Amino acid sequence: MAKRVLIVDDDQAMASIIEDTLTEYGYDPCKAYSLEAAYELLSKQTVELIILDINLPDGTGFEFCKDLRKYSNVPIIFASARTMEDDRIQSYDIGGDDFLSKPYSLKELVSHVNALFRRTYGFTSEEKVTTFGDISVNSTLRTVTKAGAQVTLSLREFDLLDYLINNKNVVVNKEKLLSEVWGAYNIVEPSTLTVHIRWLREKLENDPSNPKYLITVRGVGYALKIDEA
């Protein structure tokens, strides 16, 4: 059963984009544009995680969180354009579990949602694991090992690797990778992709200068070559 996520944000366009993204990642999102609407929704159904803005038309996310914590431990991610240190501290002090500063990429949001679900509800047996050579990538837990040793990847490095895994043995052009991994709303220099590919090779390939898996197709883009035989 898909996990139910409540989005509380008065930016209707943004809330709809988040809703569509979470749906694509297998969640069951719903949205409310005010505290009143959020309370009404919660009175009718159970949610397993809340993405909560601070500034709302009929109050603040802080008030909502403090009230919820009187009777519920549902995990809460504050997602707000208010980025002052005091706002962050207050969000944690009143019972928030995570804080994301706007603007953020949708993939970053999904990563935080995934991580908070794991911390709160534990792991499931339905984990997606891809193995090639001595490398194992657990897309569910967002972990990577090489020859049994843990490999530490940044958020973007993992997202890039995971995207290539989902498109294994297919050459993906650079523009597509930049759009899908960094987000269509982010302005990123093409050199950023080149650097991240190099970092992945240094961490995963036995011979980074002569890669076996992360292949460059000159003038086009990159491919993750996995022998499926």
Short mmCIF file of C-alpha atoms in Angstrom, two decimals:
data_model
loop_
_atom_site.label_atom_id
_atom_site.label_comp_id
_atom_site.label_asym_id
_atom_site.label_seq_id
_atom_site.Cartn_x
_atom_site.Cartn_y
_atom_site.Cartn_z
CA MET A 1 0.00 0.00 0.00
CA ALA A 2 1.33 3.45 -0.94
CA LYS A 3 2.40 5.67 1.92
CA ARG A 4 0.11 8.65 2.53
CA VAL A 5 1.79 12.08 2.56
CA LEU A 6 0.04 15.36 3.36
CA ILE A 7 1.37 18.52 1.68
CA VAL A 8 0.39 21.72 3.53
CA ASP A 9 1.34 24.71 1.37
CA ASP A 10 -0.64 27.71 0.15
CA ASP A 11 1.36 27.83 -3.09
CA GLN A 12 -1.10 25.73 -5.07
CA ALA A 13 1.14 25.32 -8.11
CA MET A 14 4.07 24.14 -6.00
CA ALA A 15 1.86 21.80 -3.99
CA SER A 16 0.59 20.22 -7.21
CA ILE A 17 4.14 19.75 -8.52
CA ILE A 18 5.14 18.07 -5.25
CA GLU A 19 2.01 15.91 -5.41
CA ASP A 20 2.84 14.75 -8.94
CA THR A 21 6.46 14.02 -8.03
CA LEU A 22 5.58 11.98 -4.93
CA THR A 23 3.05 10.02 -6.97
CA GLU A 24 5.77 9.16 -9.48
CA TYR A 25 7.89 7.81 -6.61
CA GLY A 26 5.14 5.54 -5.35
CA TYR A 27 3.64 7.68 -2.59
CA ASP A 28 -0.03 8.56 -2.10
CA PRO A 29 -0.03 12.35 -1.61
CA CYS A 30 -2.84 14.71 -0.70
CA LYS A 31 -2.70 18.47 -0.25
CA ALA A 32 -4.16 21.29 1.80
CA TYR A 33 -3.73 25.00 1.14
CA SER A 34 -4.54 26.18 4.67
CA LEU A 35 -4.45 24.98 8.26
CA GLU A 36 -8.22 24.67 8.28
CA ALA A 37 -8.13 22.38 5.24
CA ALA A 38 -5.31 20.35 6.80
CA TYR A 39 -7.23 19.83 10.05
CA GLU A 40 -10.33 18.82 8.09
CA LEU A 41 -8.36 16.30 6.05
CA LEU A 42 -6.69 14.84 9.14
CA SER A 43 -10.09 14.43 10.78
CA LYS A 44 -11.12 12.12 7.95
CA GLN A 45 -8.00 10.09 7.19
CA THR A 46 -4.62 9.04 8.50
CA VAL A 47 -1.40 10.30 6.96
CA GLU A 48 2.08 8.90 7.52
CA LEU A 49 4.14 12.04 6.86
CA ILE A 50 3.52 15.78 6.52
CA ILE A 51 5.39 18.32 4.38
CA LEU A 52 4.61 21.64 6.07
CA ASP A 53 5.14 25.26 5.04
CA ILE A 54 5.57 27.86 7.79
CA ASN A 55 3.65 30.82 6.35
CA LEU A 56 0.01 29.91 5.72
CA PRO A 57 -3.07 32.11 5.17
CA ASP A 58 -4.73 31.27 8.49
CA GLY A 59 -1.75 30.74 10.80
CA THR A 60 1.74 29.26 10.84
CA GLY A 61 3.14 25.80 10.43
CA PHE A 62 4.70 26.23 13.87
CA GLU A 63 1.24 26.49 15.46
CA PHE A 64 0.04 23.47 13.49
CA CYS A 65 3.06 21.38 14.51
CA LYS A 66 2.76 22.27 18.22
CA ASP A 67 -0.92 21.36 18.16
CA LEU A 68 -0.29 18.04 16.38
CA ARG A 69 2.42 17.07 18.83
CA LYS A 70 -0.18 17.04 21.61
CA TYR A 71 -1.62 13.85 20.16
CA SER A 72 0.44 12.66 17.20
CA ASN A 73 4.04 11.69 16.41
CA VAL A 74 3.51 11.78 12.63
CA PRO A 75 6.84 12.79 11.04
CA ILE A 76 6.94 16.40 9.82
CA ILE A 77 9.25 18.01 7.27
CA PHE A 78 9.19 21.80 7.38
CA ALA A 79 9.69 23.19 3.85
CA SER A 80 9.86 26.96 3.84
CA ALA A 81 11.41 30.06 2.33
CA ARG A 82 12.05 31.22 5.89
CA THR A 83 15.67 30.21 6.38
CA MET A 84 16.77 32.14 9.47
CA GLU A 85 18.58 30.06 12.06
CA ASP A 86 15.90 30.84 14.65
CA ASP A 87 13.20 29.40 12.36
CA ARG A 88 15.17 26.18 11.91
CA ILE A 89 15.80 25.87 15.63
CA GLN A 90 12.16 26.53 16.47
CA SER A 91 10.99 23.93 13.96
CA TYR A 92 13.03 21.25 15.73
CA ASP A 93 12.24 22.49 19.24
CA ILE A 94 8.49 22.16 18.71
CA GLY A 95 8.72 18.65 17.28
CA GLY A 96 9.60 18.95 13.60
CA ASP A 97 11.77 16.15 12.24
CA ASP A 98 13.44 17.80 9.25
CA PHE A 99 13.81 21.19 7.54
CA LEU A 100 14.20 22.04 3.86
CA SER A 101 14.91 25.56 2.65
CA LYS A 102 13.08 26.84 -0.42
CA PRO A 103 13.98 26.70 -3.21
CA TYR A 104 14.92 23.03 -3.20
CA SER A 105 15.00 20.44 -5.95
CA LEU A 106 12.21 17.89 -6.11
CA LYS A 107 14.72 15.05 -5.99
CA GLU A 108 16.15 16.52 -2.79
CA LEU A 109 12.66 16.60 -1.29
CA VAL A 110 12.02 12.97 -2.27
CA SER A 111 15.34 11.98 -0.72
CA HIS A 112 14.37 13.63 2.57
CA VAL A 113 10.93 12.00 2.47
CA ASN A 114 12.49 8.58 1.83
CA ALA A 115 15.01 9.03 4.63
CA LEU A 116 12.39 10.17 7.15
CA PHE A 117 10.13 7.24 6.29
CA ARG A 118 13.05 4.86 6.87
CA ARG A 119 13.94 6.44 10.21
CA THR A 120 10.34 6.44 11.39
CA TYR A 121 8.92 3.20 10.06
CA GLY A 122 11.98 1.08 9.36
CA PHE A 123 12.91 -0.74 6.18
CA THR A 124 10.79 -2.94 3.97
CA SER A 125 11.73 -6.19 2.31
CA GLU A 126 10.89 -4.71 -1.09
CA GLU A 127 14.29 -3.20 -1.70
CA LYS A 128 15.62 -2.44 -5.16
CA VAL A 129 19.23 -3.64 -5.45
CA THR A 130 21.36 -3.47 -8.59
CA THR A 131 24.69 -5.29 -8.78
CA PHE A 132 27.40 -4.94 -11.44
CA GLY A 133 30.89 -6.28 -10.93
CA ASP A 134 31.77 -5.85 -7.26
CA ILE A 135 29.44 -2.85 -6.93
CA SER A 136 26.03 -3.09 -5.26
CA VAL A 137 23.54 -0.20 -5.27
CA ASN A 138 20.50 -0.28 -3.00
CA SER A 139 18.17 2.33 -4.47
CA THR A 140 15.66 1.90 -1.65
CA LEU A 141 18.12 2.57 1.16
CA ARG A 142 20.30 4.84 -1.03
CA THR A 143 23.47 2.92 -0.17
CA VAL A 144 26.40 1.77 -2.30
CA THR A 145 29.08 -0.82 -1.61
CA LYS A 146 32.17 -1.81 -3.56
CA ALA A 147 33.83 -5.12 -2.76
CA GLY A 148 31.71 -5.17 0.38
CA ALA A 149 32.92 -1.76 1.62
CA GLN A 150 30.57 1.18 2.02
CA VAL A 151 30.96 3.94 -0.60
CA THR A 152 29.89 7.44 0.42
CA LEU A 153 28.11 9.40 -2.30
CA SER A 154 26.70 12.90 -2.18
CA LEU A 155 23.00 13.44 -2.84
CA ARG A 156 23.63 14.43 -6.46
CA GLU A 157 26.15 11.65 -7.06
CA PHE A 158 23.64 9.06 -5.91
CA ASP A 159 20.78 10.62 -7.89
CA LEU A 160 22.95 10.61 -11.01
CA LEU A 161 24.00 7.00 -10.50
CA ASP A 162 20.44 5.91 -9.76
CA TYR A 163 19.13 7.64 -12.87
CA LEU A 164 21.74 5.89 -15.01
CA ILE A 165 20.82 2.57 -13.37
CA ASN A 166 17.18 3.14 -14.30
CA ASN A 167 18.37 3.75 -17.86
CA LYS A 168 21.16 1.16 -17.92
CA ASN A 169 22.84 0.39 -21.24
CA VAL A 170 21.15 3.44 -22.77
CA VAL A 171 23.08 6.53 -23.81
CA VAL A 172 21.50 9.53 -22.06
CA ASN A 173 22.32 12.95 -23.46
CA LYS A 174 23.83 15.57 -21.19
CA GLU A 175 20.87 17.94 -21.33
CA LYS A 176 18.51 15.15 -20.23
CA LEU A 177 20.76 14.22 -17.30
CA LEU A 178 21.06 17.82 -16.15
CA SER A 179 17.28 18.28 -16.34
CA GLU A 180 16.35 15.01 -14.65
CA VAL A 181 18.99 14.93 -11.91
CA TRP A 182 19.40 18.61 -11.07
CA GLY A 183 15.85 19.63 -11.91
CA ALA A 184 14.40 21.65 -14.75
CA TYR A 185 14.20 24.73 -12.53
CA ASN A 186 17.91 24.74 -11.64
CA ILE A 187 20.49 26.51 -13.78
CA VAL A 188 23.52 24.21 -13.82
CA GLU A 189 26.67 24.47 -15.89
CA PRO A 190 27.36 21.44 -18.13
CA SER A 191 30.75 21.13 -16.44
CA THR A 192 28.93 20.19 -13.23
CA LEU A 193 27.78 16.95 -14.83
CA THR A 194 31.30 16.20 -16.07
CA VAL A 195 32.69 16.70 -12.58
CA HIS A 196 30.08 14.42 -10.98
CA ILE A 197 30.75 11.69 -13.53
CA ARG A 198 34.45 11.95 -12.73
CA TRP A 199 33.76 11.70 -8.99
CA LEU A 200 31.58 8.62 -9.51
CA ARG A 201 34.32 6.97 -11.56
CA GLU A 202 36.91 7.71 -8.88
CA LYS A 203 34.70 6.04 -6.29
CA LEU A 204 33.40 3.09 -8.32
CA GLU A 205 35.77 2.22 -11.16
CA ASN A 206 38.95 0.19 -10.64
CA ASP A 207 40.60 2.31 -13.32
CA PRO A 208 38.80 5.69 -13.47
CA SER A 209 40.77 6.82 -16.52
CA ASN A 210 39.62 3.71 -18.40
CA PRO A 211 36.08 3.18 -17.09
CA LYS A 212 34.31 -0.13 -17.48
CA TYR A 213 30.83 0.93 -16.37
CA LEU A 214 30.39 4.72 -16.64
CA ILE A 215 30.97 5.21 -20.33
CA THR A 216 31.30 8.49 -22.23
CA VAL A 217 29.78 8.68 -25.69
CA ARG A 218 31.48 11.71 -27.14
CA GLY A 219 29.20 14.43 -28.41
CA VAL A 220 26.14 12.74 -26.88
CA GLY A 221 26.31 11.91 -23.20
CA TYR A 222 26.86 9.03 -20.81
CA ALA A 223 25.73 5.45 -20.25
CA LEU A 224 25.98 2.94 -17.43
CA LYS A 225 27.11 -0.29 -19.08
CA ILE A 226 25.92 -3.36 -17.22
CA ASP A 227 26.41 -6.86 -18.57
CA GLU A 228 23.06 -8.61 -18.15
CA ALA A 229 24.23 -11.97 -19.48
#
